[in-house]
Short mmCIF file of C-alpha atoms and ligand atoms in Angstrom, two decimals:
data_model
loop_
_atom_site.label_atom_id
_atom_site.label_comp_id
_atom_site.label_asym_id
_atom_site.label_seq_id
_atom_site.Cartn_x
_atom_site.Cartn_y
_atom_site.Cartn_z
CA MET A 940 110.68 120.37 96.86
CA GLY A 941 109.00 123.89 95.62
CA GLN A 942 105.60 123.04 97.13
CA GLY A 943 106.41 122.43 100.80
CA GLU A 944 108.00 125.66 101.35
CA LYS A 945 109.27 127.87 99.04
CA ASP A 946 112.41 128.00 99.07
CA SER A 947 112.89 124.94 100.43
CA ALA A 948 114.88 123.46 98.07
CA ASP A 949 118.62 125.13 98.92
CA ASN A 950 117.52 125.30 102.71
CA LEU A 951 117.03 121.63 103.09
CA VAL A 952 120.64 120.57 101.65
CA SER A 953 122.74 123.01 102.93
CA PRO A 954 126.48 124.21 102.04
CA SER A 955 129.44 122.71 103.29
CA ASP A 956 130.38 123.29 106.57
CA ASP A 957 133.53 122.74 107.46
CA ARG A 958 133.50 124.89 110.64
CA ASN A 959 133.72 122.28 112.88
CA GLU A 960 136.35 119.98 111.05
CA LEU A 961 138.74 118.22 113.50
CA GLN A 962 142.10 117.85 113.80
CA VAL A 963 143.75 114.64 113.40
CA GLU A 964 144.14 114.35 117.27
CA ASP A 965 140.73 114.72 117.69
CA LEU A 966 140.11 112.01 115.69
CA ARG A 967 141.93 109.42 117.84
CA VAL A 968 140.26 106.77 119.67
CA LYS A 969 140.73 108.07 123.56
CA GLU A 970 141.28 105.60 126.09
CA ARG A 971 139.60 107.05 129.19
CA CYS A 972 136.95 109.17 129.57
CA PHE A 973 138.04 112.63 131.04
CA GLU A 974 140.46 112.54 127.63
CA GLN A 975 137.56 113.54 125.36
CA ARG A 976 136.35 116.64 124.89
CA GLU A 977 133.01 118.32 125.81
CA ALA A 978 130.64 118.04 122.78
CA LEU A 979 129.69 120.83 120.99
CA PRO A 980 126.09 121.69 120.24
CA GLY A 981 124.46 119.68 118.08
CA GLU A 982 127.47 116.77 118.43
CA PRO A 983 126.86 113.18 119.01
CA ARG A 984 127.56 112.44 122.93
CA CYS A 985 128.27 109.62 124.32
CA VAL A 986 125.69 107.92 126.15
CA ILE A 987 127.29 107.15 129.23
CA CYS A 988 129.25 110.27 130.36
CA GLY A 989 127.97 112.94 127.86
CA ARG A 990 130.95 114.04 126.32
CA TYR A 991 131.99 114.04 122.35
CA GLY A 992 130.67 110.95 121.69
CA GLU A 993 131.24 108.62 117.98
CA TYR A 994 130.34 104.81 117.18
CA ILE A 995 133.35 103.39 118.47
CA CYS A 996 131.36 100.25 120.08
CA ASP A 997 131.12 97.71 117.33
CA GLN A 998 128.40 95.93 120.06
CA THR A 999 126.31 98.47 119.76
CA ASP A 1000 125.24 101.67 117.34
CA ASP A 1001 125.28 103.89 120.84
CA ASP A 1002 127.77 107.17 120.38
CA ILE A 1003 130.50 106.64 123.22
CA CYS A 1004 133.55 108.45 124.06
CA SER A 1005 136.39 106.47 125.32
CA VAL A 1006 137.60 102.87 125.40
CA GLU A 1007 136.45 103.64 129.34
CA CYS A 1008 132.61 104.86 129.03
CA LYS A 1009 132.59 101.14 126.23
CA THR A 1010 133.56 98.63 128.53
CA ALA A 1011 130.73 100.23 130.89
CA LEU A 1012 128.17 100.39 128.08
CA LEU A 1013 129.01 97.28 127.28
CA ALA A 1014 128.63 95.37 130.72
CA ARG A 1015 125.23 97.84 131.48
CA ILE A 1016 124.02 96.06 127.99
CA ALA A 1017 125.29 92.51 129.29
CA ALA A 1018 123.13 93.00 132.84
CA GLU A 1019 120.29 94.09 130.85
CA THR A 1020 120.07 91.23 128.16
CA LYS A 1021 117.34 89.20 128.67
CA ILE A 1022 117.47 85.18 127.23
CA PRO A 1023 117.19 85.70 123.44
CA VAL A 1024 113.64 85.14 121.90
CA LYS A 1025 113.63 82.89 119.62
CA ALA A 1026 112.22 83.59 115.82
CA PRO A 1027 108.62 82.12 115.57
CA ALA A 1028 108.33 78.67 114.47
CA ARG A 1029 106.84 78.97 110.77
CA ILE A 1030 103.25 77.68 110.99
CA LYS A 1031 102.10 75.61 108.49
CA VAL A 1032 98.23 76.38 107.58
CA PRO A 1033 96.09 74.68 105.46
CA PHE A 1034 95.04 75.82 101.79
CA GLY A 1035 91.80 77.60 101.98
CA ASP A 1036 90.33 81.09 101.16
CA GLU A 1037 91.24 82.84 104.45
CA SER A 1038 94.48 81.30 104.88
CA PHE A 1039 98.38 81.26 102.88
CA CYS A 1040 101.12 80.24 103.34
CA VAL A 1041 104.30 81.06 101.66
CA ARG A 1042 106.80 79.86 99.26
CA ASP A 1043 109.58 80.87 100.02
CA ASN A 1044 112.67 78.66 97.36
CA ASN A 1045 115.12 79.27 100.39
CA PHE A 1046 112.75 77.01 102.84
CA PRO A 1047 111.60 74.29 99.97
CA ASP A 1048 109.35 72.64 103.44
CA ILE A 1049 106.78 75.11 103.25
CA PRO A 1050 104.59 73.93 100.44
CA SER A 1051 103.83 77.23 97.48
CA LEU A 1052 100.89 78.33 96.68
CA HIS A 1053 98.97 77.76 93.28
CA ALA A 1054 99.46 80.89 90.84
CA SER A 1055 95.47 81.59 91.63
CA GLN A 1056 95.73 81.68 95.59
CA ILE A 1057 98.68 84.35 94.90
CA VAL A 1058 96.17 86.28 92.97
CA SER A 1059 93.45 86.00 95.44
CA LEU A 1060 96.26 86.80 98.11
CA ARG A 1061 97.44 90.26 96.44
CA ASN A 1062 93.23 91.01 95.67
CA LYS A 1063 92.56 90.60 99.04
CA LEU A 1064 95.35 92.76 100.20
CA ASP A 1065 95.13 95.50 97.52
CA ILE A 1066 98.54 94.97 95.85
CA CYS A 1067 98.96 95.17 92.74
CA VAL A 1068 102.61 94.90 90.21
CA LYS A 1069 103.84 94.77 86.77
CA GLY A 1070 107.04 93.24 86.20
CA GLU A 1071 108.16 89.86 85.14
CA ALA A 1072 109.10 86.88 86.96
CA ILE A 1073 107.25 88.57 90.38
CA PRO A 1074 108.96 87.08 93.30
CA ASP A 1075 105.71 85.77 95.73
CA PRO A 1076 104.36 88.11 98.65
CA ILE A 1077 105.06 86.65 101.87
CA MET A 1078 102.93 86.19 105.36
CA CYS A 1079 105.44 86.63 108.05
CA PHE A 1080 109.25 87.76 108.95
CA SER A 1081 110.37 84.67 109.42
CA SER A 1082 109.44 83.28 106.16
CA CYS A 1083 112.62 84.79 104.14
CA GLY A 1084 115.59 83.91 105.72
CA LEU A 1085 116.34 86.94 107.67
CA PRO A 1086 118.71 87.17 110.35
CA GLU A 1087 116.94 86.02 113.80
CA LYS A 1088 118.35 88.95 115.51
CA LEU A 1089 116.31 91.69 112.74
CA VAL A 1090 112.82 89.05 113.03
CA HIS A 1091 113.74 89.82 117.04
CA ASN A 1092 114.05 93.30 116.70
CA LEU A 1093 111.03 93.81 114.31
CA ASP A 1094 109.22 91.69 116.65
CA ALA A 1095 110.53 93.99 119.83
CA ALA A 1096 109.50 96.94 117.65
CA GLY A 1097 105.93 95.23 117.83
CA TYR A 1098 105.94 94.43 113.64
CA THR A 1099 104.24 91.16 114.73
CA MET A 1100 103.16 90.77 110.89
CA PRO A 1101 104.30 92.89 107.50
CA THR A 1102 101.94 95.25 106.07
CA PRO A 1103 101.05 94.15 102.68
CA VAL A 1104 103.85 96.96 101.16
CA GLN A 1105 106.59 94.94 103.39
CA MET A 1106 104.31 91.35 102.52
CA GLN A 1107 105.79 92.34 99.17
CA VAL A 1108 108.66 94.66 98.35
CA ILE A 1109 110.72 92.29 101.05
CA PRO A 1110 110.70 89.41 98.92
CA ALA A 1111 111.41 91.35 96.02
CA SER A 1112 114.34 93.28 97.08
CA ILE A 1113 115.54 90.58 98.68
CA SER A 1114 115.33 88.99 95.12
CA ASN A 1115 117.58 91.50 93.95
CA ARG A 1116 115.02 93.34 91.69
CA SER A 1117 114.84 96.84 90.98
CA LEU A 1118 111.41 98.18 92.56
CA LEU A 1119 109.19 101.37 91.86
CA VAL A 1120 106.61 101.60 95.06
CA SER A 1121 104.07 103.23 95.33
CA ALA A 1122 101.80 102.50 98.63
CA ASP A 1123 99.45 104.95 101.20
CA THR A 1124 100.71 107.63 103.47
CA GLY A 1125 101.74 105.53 106.62
CA SER A 1126 101.67 101.71 105.37
CA GLY A 1127 105.55 100.92 106.69
CA LYS A 1128 107.21 101.87 103.44
CA THR A 1129 110.04 102.73 105.32
CA ALA A 1130 110.35 99.35 106.84
CA SER A 1131 109.67 97.47 103.36
CA PHE A 1132 113.83 98.97 101.99
CA LEU A 1133 115.36 99.11 105.71
CA VAL A 1134 114.43 95.30 106.18
CA PRO A 1135 116.30 93.56 102.83
CA ILE A 1136 118.85 96.27 103.40
CA ILE A 1137 119.47 95.55 107.00
CA ALA A 1138 119.69 91.46 106.15
CA HIS A 1139 121.96 92.43 103.09
CA CYS A 1140 124.42 94.15 104.63
CA SER A 1141 124.41 91.27 107.82
CA ARG A 1142 125.51 89.23 104.99
CA ARG A 1143 128.76 90.56 104.01
CA GLU A 1144 129.97 90.49 108.01
CA LEU A 1145 129.83 86.77 107.65
CA GLN A 1146 131.56 86.94 103.99
CA GLN A 1147 134.43 89.70 104.08
CA CYS A 1148 137.05 90.66 106.31
CA GLU A 1149 136.17 92.99 108.63
CA SER A 1150 139.60 95.45 106.82
CA LYS A 1151 137.16 96.85 104.27
CA ARG A 1152 134.24 98.59 105.01
CA GLY A 1153 133.09 100.52 102.58
CA PRO A 1154 128.90 101.04 102.66
CA LEU A 1155 126.70 99.14 100.92
CA ALA A 1156 123.21 100.87 100.78
CA ILE A 1157 122.80 104.34 100.08
CA VAL A 1158 118.95 105.86 101.31
CA LEU A 1159 118.15 109.38 99.79
CA ALA A 1160 115.16 111.27 101.49
CA PRO A 1161 114.92 114.83 101.03
CA THR A 1162 114.51 116.51 104.08
CA ARG A 1163 116.48 116.37 107.22
CA GLU A 1164 114.00 115.44 109.07
CA LEU A 1165 113.14 112.68 107.30
CA CYS A 1166 116.72 111.25 107.05
CA LEU A 1167 116.90 111.68 110.74
CA GLN A 1168 113.69 109.21 111.03
CA VAL A 1169 115.26 106.73 108.53
CA GLU A 1170 118.36 106.28 110.16
CA ASP A 1171 116.75 106.05 113.74
CA GLN A 1172 114.23 103.66 112.66
CA ALA A 1173 117.39 102.20 111.03
CA LYS A 1174 119.17 101.55 114.21
CA VAL A 1175 116.58 100.28 116.31
CA LEU A 1176 116.45 97.71 113.34
CA GLY A 1177 119.63 96.90 112.82
CA LYS A 1178 120.50 96.75 116.80
CA GLY A 1179 122.79 93.87 117.86
CA LEU A 1180 123.30 93.25 114.06
CA PRO A 1181 126.73 94.46 112.22
CA PHE A 1182 125.26 96.79 110.80
CA LYS A 1183 125.92 100.53 111.04
CA THR A 1184 124.48 103.61 109.65
CA ALA A 1185 126.08 107.00 109.05
CA LEU A 1186 123.74 110.39 108.79
CA VAL A 1187 124.69 112.61 105.91
CA VAL A 1188 122.55 116.15 106.25
CA GLY A 1189 123.56 119.72 105.71
CA GLY A 1190 123.46 121.56 109.49
CA ASP A 1191 125.75 118.78 111.11
CA PRO A 1192 129.60 119.04 111.33
CA LEU A 1193 130.78 117.17 107.79
CA ALA A 1194 133.92 116.51 109.56
CA GLN A 1195 131.89 113.63 111.73
CA GLN A 1196 129.99 112.14 109.01
CA ILE A 1197 133.18 112.02 107.35
CA TYR A 1198 135.00 110.19 109.69
CA ARG A 1199 131.75 107.64 110.52
CA ILE A 1200 132.25 106.78 107.17
CA GLU A 1201 136.06 106.23 106.92
CA ASN A 1202 135.34 104.30 110.37
CA GLY A 1203 133.35 102.08 107.97
CA VAL A 1204 129.80 102.09 107.72
CA GLU A 1205 126.53 99.92 106.15
CA LEU A 1206 124.33 102.69 105.52
CA ILE A 1207 124.13 106.20 104.43
CA VAL A 1208 121.39 108.34 105.13
CA GLY A 1209 121.37 111.46 103.56
CA THR A 1210 120.13 114.15 101.84
CA PRO A 1211 121.39 114.86 97.98
CA GLY A 1212 123.00 118.39 98.33
CA ARG A 1213 124.81 117.28 101.70
CA LEU A 1214 126.01 113.95 100.24
CA ILE A 1215 127.48 115.20 96.60
CA ASP A 1216 129.05 117.73 98.64
CA LEU A 1217 130.46 115.11 100.79
CA LEU A 1218 131.78 113.07 97.84
CA MET A 1219 133.15 115.83 96.04
CA LYS A 1220 134.95 117.02 99.32
CA HIS A 1221 136.34 113.81 100.04
CA ASN A 1222 137.00 110.23 98.37
CA VAL A 1223 134.38 108.42 99.73
CA ASP A 1224 134.98 104.60 98.25
CA LEU A 1225 131.46 103.59 96.79
CA THR A 1226 132.26 100.34 94.65
CA ASP A 1227 130.64 98.30 97.32
CA VAL A 1228 127.40 100.13 97.69
CA SER A 1229 124.58 97.32 95.50
CA VAL A 1230 121.68 98.91 97.23
CA PHE A 1231 120.32 102.94 95.80
CA VAL A 1232 117.07 103.78 97.74
CA LEU A 1233 115.14 107.20 96.61
CA ASP A 1234 112.34 107.83 99.35
CA GLU A 1235 109.58 110.39 98.63
CA VAL A 1236 110.77 109.73 94.75
CA ASP A 1237 108.39 112.44 93.38
CA CYS A 1238 110.11 114.52 94.88
CA LEU A 1239 113.73 113.45 94.64
CA LEU A 1240 113.13 113.79 91.33
CA GLU A 1241 111.51 117.03 90.55
CA ARG A 1242 113.64 119.58 89.53
CA GLY A 1243 115.33 120.96 92.58
CA PHE A 1244 116.80 117.07 93.44
CA ARG A 1245 117.15 115.42 89.91
CA ASP A 1246 120.60 116.60 88.88
CA GLN A 1247 121.81 116.02 92.49
CA ALA A 1248 120.24 112.28 92.71
CA MET A 1249 120.93 111.23 89.24
CA GLN A 1250 124.67 112.63 90.27
CA ILE A 1251 124.93 110.25 92.42
CA PHE A 1252 123.45 107.34 90.96
CA ARG A 1253 125.84 107.44 88.23
CA ALA A 1254 128.75 107.51 90.56
CA LEU A 1255 127.14 103.70 91.77
CA SER A 1256 128.27 100.68 89.29
CA CYS A 1257 124.52 99.58 88.54
CA PRO A 1258 122.94 98.92 91.70
CA GLN A 1259 119.61 97.93 92.76
CA VAL A 1260 117.32 100.77 92.44
CA MET A 1261 114.46 100.78 94.70
CA MET A 1262 111.57 104.14 94.88
CA PHE A 1263 109.36 104.83 97.46
CA SER A 1264 106.43 107.32 98.19
CA ALA A 1265 102.91 107.84 98.18
CA THR A 1266 102.55 109.70 95.12
CA ILE A 1267 104.12 108.49 91.84
CA HIS A 1268 102.78 110.07 88.09
CA SER A 1269 103.51 108.27 84.79
CA GLU A 1270 106.75 111.24 84.33
CA ILE A 1271 108.28 109.67 87.49
CA GLU A 1272 107.38 105.63 85.98
CA LYS A 1273 108.86 106.56 82.79
CA LEU A 1274 112.04 108.36 84.62
CA SER A 1275 112.71 106.16 87.16
CA ASN A 1276 112.60 102.65 84.12
CA SER A 1277 115.47 104.81 82.77
CA LEU A 1278 117.64 103.89 86.37
CA SER A 1279 117.10 99.53 85.94
CA ASN A 1280 115.78 97.43 83.41
CA ASN A 1281 113.68 94.82 84.76
CA MET A 1282 112.14 97.04 87.03
CA ILE A 1283 109.03 95.90 89.07
CA HIS A 1284 105.80 98.12 90.08
CA ILE A 1285 104.16 97.43 93.15
CA SER A 1286 101.35 99.86 94.40
CA CYS A 1287 99.56 99.22 97.87
CA GLY A 1288 96.25 100.18 98.70
CA ASN A 1289 95.21 103.51 97.18
CA PRO A 1290 98.12 105.22 96.84
CA GLY A 1291 97.70 108.53 95.12
CA LYS A 1292 94.74 109.75 96.85
CA PRO A 1293 94.64 111.29 100.93
CA ASN A 1294 94.65 108.11 103.74
CA LYS A 1295 91.16 106.69 103.74
CA SER A 1296 91.93 106.78 107.60
CA VAL A 1297 91.64 110.76 107.46
CA ARG A 1298 88.53 112.59 108.14
CA GLN A 1299 88.68 115.62 105.58
CA VAL A 1300 87.41 118.91 107.21
CA VAL A 1301 86.71 121.81 104.97
CA ILE A 1302 86.21 125.15 106.38
CA TRP A 1303 85.73 128.00 104.08
CA VAL A 1304 86.97 131.47 105.47
CA GLU A 1305 87.84 134.91 104.18
CA SER A 1306 91.61 134.65 104.19
CA LYS A 1307 91.40 137.98 106.90
CA GLN A 1308 89.46 135.68 108.89
CA LYS A 1309 92.13 132.46 108.54
CA LYS A 1310 93.66 133.49 111.22
CA GLN A 1311 90.74 134.11 114.21
CA LYS A 1312 89.44 130.79 112.69
CA ILE A 1313 91.95 128.73 113.92
CA PHE A 1314 92.43 130.48 117.24
CA GLU A 1315 88.87 129.75 117.57
CA ILE A 1316 89.17 125.93 116.70
CA ILE A 1317 92.31 125.82 119.21
CA LYS A 1318 90.16 127.22 121.73
CA SER A 1319 87.46 124.42 121.33
CA LYS A 1320 87.80 121.75 123.36
CA GLN A 1321 85.07 120.19 120.77
CA HIS A 1322 87.35 120.79 117.61
CA PHE A 1323 91.23 120.94 118.83
CA LYS A 1324 92.06 117.41 118.79
CA PRO A 1325 95.91 117.73 119.76
CA PRO A 1326 98.91 116.92 119.21
CA ALA A 1327 98.23 118.53 116.36
CA VAL A 1328 100.63 120.24 113.19
CA VAL A 1329 99.73 123.20 111.63
CA PHE A 1330 101.35 123.27 108.06
CA VAL A 1331 101.81 127.00 106.34
CA SER A 1332 103.54 127.87 103.20
CA SER A 1333 106.41 130.13 104.45
CA ARG A 1334 109.03 130.16 106.61
CA VAL A 1335 108.18 134.18 108.06
CA GLY A 1336 104.52 132.89 108.18
CA ALA A 1337 105.42 129.51 110.35
CA ASP A 1338 107.32 131.81 112.91
CA LEU A 1339 104.37 134.61 112.90
CA LEU A 1340 101.39 132.28 113.46
CA SER A 1341 103.07 129.78 116.17
CA GLU A 1342 103.71 133.53 118.11
CA ALA A 1343 100.03 134.45 117.32
CA ILE A 1344 98.35 131.22 118.53
CA THR A 1345 100.04 130.99 122.04
CA ALA A 1346 99.42 134.76 122.36
CA ALA A 1347 95.62 134.57 121.73
CA THR A 1348 95.26 130.60 123.11
CA GLY A 1349 98.01 131.16 125.88
CA LEU A 1350 99.24 127.56 124.75
CA GLU A 1351 102.54 126.81 123.94
CA VAL A 1352 103.15 127.23 120.08
CA ILE A 1353 106.34 125.74 118.22
CA SER A 1354 107.46 126.49 114.56
CA ILE A 1355 109.89 124.14 112.49
CA HIS A 1356 111.12 125.24 109.21
CA GLY A 1357 114.07 125.42 106.99
CA GLU A 1358 115.77 128.23 108.81
CA LYS A 1359 116.16 126.93 111.78
CA THR A 1360 119.54 125.65 112.71
CA MET A 1361 119.58 122.17 112.88
CA GLU A 1362 119.79 122.19 116.17
CA GLU A 1363 116.51 123.83 116.48
CA ARG A 1364 114.48 121.64 114.29
CA ARG A 1365 116.11 118.22 116.30
CA GLU A 1366 115.23 120.17 119.76
CA ARG A 1367 111.77 121.39 118.51
CA LEU A 1368 110.97 118.15 116.82
CA ARG A 1369 111.86 116.28 120.23
CA ARG A 1370 109.74 118.20 121.75
CA PHE A 1371 106.45 117.82 119.98
CA LEU A 1372 107.33 114.08 119.86
CA THR A 1373 107.56 113.56 123.26
CA GLY A 1374 104.54 116.28 123.89
CA GLU A 1375 106.01 118.33 126.00
CA VAL A 1376 104.42 120.94 123.22
CA SER A 1377 101.07 119.91 121.06
CA VAL A 1378 100.76 122.19 118.66
CA VAL A 1379 103.60 122.56 115.90
CA VAL A 1380 103.58 125.28 113.22
CA CYS A 1381 105.59 124.11 110.08
CA THR A 1382 106.41 124.31 106.27
CA GLY A 1383 106.63 121.73 104.38
CA VAL A 1384 110.09 120.42 105.79
CA LEU A 1385 107.29 117.76 107.84
CA GLY A 1386 104.90 117.57 104.96
CA ARG A 1387 106.29 114.05 103.63
CA GLY A 1388 107.23 110.98 105.25
CA MET A 1389 107.82 111.72 108.91
CA ASP A 1390 105.81 109.74 110.94
CA LEU A 1391 104.46 112.12 113.29
CA LEU A 1392 102.70 109.05 115.27
CA LYS A 1393 99.91 110.15 118.09
CA VAL A 1394 99.23 112.87 116.20
CA HIS A 1395 95.43 113.46 115.47
CA GLN A 1396 95.37 116.85 113.69
CA VAL A 1397 96.33 118.22 110.87
CA ILE A 1398 95.66 121.71 110.01
CA LEU A 1399 96.22 123.41 106.10
CA PHE A 1400 96.42 127.04 107.48
CA ASP A 1401 97.87 127.51 103.84
CA MET A 1402 96.70 125.13 100.87
CA PRO A 1403 99.44 123.56 99.42
CA ASN A 1404 100.68 123.92 95.21
CA SER A 1405 99.90 120.56 94.39
CA ILE A 1406 97.24 118.04 95.42
CA ASP A 1407 100.68 115.16 95.73
CA GLU A 1408 101.38 117.41 98.58
CA TYR A 1409 98.07 117.91 100.08
CA ILE A 1410 97.67 113.93 100.12
CA HIS A 1411 101.18 113.86 102.02
CA GLN A 1412 99.90 116.68 104.46
CA VAL A 1413 96.59 115.24 105.31
CA GLY A 1414 98.73 111.81 105.60
CA ARG A 1415 100.76 112.77 109.05
CA ALA A 1416 97.32 112.51 110.78
CA SER A 1417 96.81 108.78 110.40
CA ARG A 1418 99.99 105.99 110.79
CA MET A 1419 99.14 102.50 110.18
CA GLY A 1420 95.87 103.17 109.67
CA LYS A 1421 94.46 104.83 113.14
CA GLU A 1422 92.09 107.45 113.41
CA GLY A 1423 93.29 111.28 111.63
CA ARG A 1424 91.44 114.25 111.34
CA GLU A 1425 92.57 116.92 109.05
CA ASN A 1426 91.14 120.82 108.63
N1 ATP B 1187 104.56 95.81 110.37
C1 ATP B 1187 104.55 96.72 111.13
N2 ATP B 1187 104.28 96.23 111.98
C2 ATP B 1187 103.32 97.75 113.15
N3 ATP B 1187 103.85 98.94 112.47
C3 ATP B 1187 104.42 98.95 111.56
C4 ATP B 1187 105.10 97.85 111.17
N4 ATP B 1187 105.46 98.56 109.90
C5 ATP B 1187 105.41 99.67 109.96
N5 ATP B 1187 105.28 100.33 111.55
C6 ATP B 1187 104.60 101.41 111.86
O1 ATP B 1187 103.41 102.24 110.56
C7 ATP B 1187 104.34 103.94 111.02
C8 ATP B 1187 104.09 104.27 109.57
O2 ATP B 1187 105.92 103.79 108.75
P1 ATP B 1187 106.22 104.22 107.51
O3 ATP B 1187 106.35 105.59 108.52
O4 ATP B 1187 106.99 103.44 107.50
O5 ATP B 1187 105.13 105.07 106.57
P2 ATP B 1187 105.60 105.42 105.35
O6 ATP B 1187 104.72 103.90 104.40
O7 ATP B 1187 106.87 105.38 104.64
O8 ATP B 1187 104.69 106.76 105.22
P3 ATP B 1187 105.06 108.29 104.30
O9 ATP B 1187 104.38 108.08 102.98
O10 ATP B 1187 103.96 108.86 105.15
O11 ATP B 1187 106.18 108.45 104.27
C9 ATP B 1187 105.56 103.98 111.80
O12 ATP B 1187 104.97 104.14 112.83
C10 ATP B 1187 106.28 102.48 111.73
O13 ATP B 1187 106.72 102.36 112.79
#
């Protein structure tokens, strides 16, 4: 990290926290709801009754306290379940300049494109590829043998068409190739690795008995918030499939995370430090892990995280490695090549530059006048475009500035940084994302990867230390090509 928050690396990866180690008795699945204890602050809660909850319900990914509540939940789901939507039929379109069909060896009835048509398609979509025997891009999610339920979940999430990065990454990943992917901020990189992971994990269920369920995939990300977001998205896309996830981040009790993993999960999403902590203290079987994702790879292979990320990599046996960021430089390319042979490099859009949809406005002010200027912007009907994120370089600065804005403008402003407890960070982020508060002042913990969908304005109160962090922070303002603004 380094750039986002001055002392962030140790903060993002918290030391072990076993104050909440659960007793063996507590780990027993409870028959009745009243036998379950109340949830401690920050612990998962049963979606039915609000007591302490766990993943005990195979058919859903919700936290449940007891068999009794599980029955109630399943009854509720059954009542709500609509007739399943069938995956859209594959449409054969005529070849021509503007229409493309997809070659897929699993679907020989679909005619294949000529090499020149593939080149033309990639050119039109700004997809550059480097490597040997690169699979062709897909044009729809239903064309590469994904489970029908997954295609349905994508559709339900509003993902009607893959984005360019997904078009190229999904087929390459399904072919078990290791990838280094650079693509614009907000271009859909997360689903591009989650979709193949979910497809891969659902396949295991068909092949193996229930008894052995070590994790199959690990996603590493540099901040707790980003891990939370990735796990949430994985749950949405994997809903109804035999696909369970565990979140392994500092600030949450380690005992719960271990319990979840020991009970069988397919995917672990975590920060490097907490994952190492867990692996050192507990005998987690990683034999089956065959997919290793480094999200924000340039940050994860920087000095603060590199040793930990590499230690986790070495604990795995020749996994498929997929690495993603909007900013990838030549040193990262070199380093990534050492993680796998026969790597494919994919670049989409204009990585390494601020997203084109963000309008960038520079305001020159003396440092003493910076606060006054931000008060003016926030008070101005013309210039203030909430929801807004204000980035600063220190934790204390985040607290002080949020208080100062509130005092000067009367607007409720919250701060988020690594010194807050996990519970506070979660709650504050929830309040911001649901629109309860319209301005958040934060350090780099929200600078990378966070999908702050409705954000219209990003204010860089303190200029970040590097152009890369600038690109990521600016990228919080425009997701999926939506108009954004940066001051
Ligand atoms: N195929 C799709 N159709 C519609 N929306 C999509 C699709 N794929 C992703 N999205 C949405 O686009 C937004 C941005 O996606 P995502 O967070 O994965 O971007 P990213 O490339 O990882 O960005 P960053 O570099 O900032 O981390 C999210 O809100 C996501 O739900």
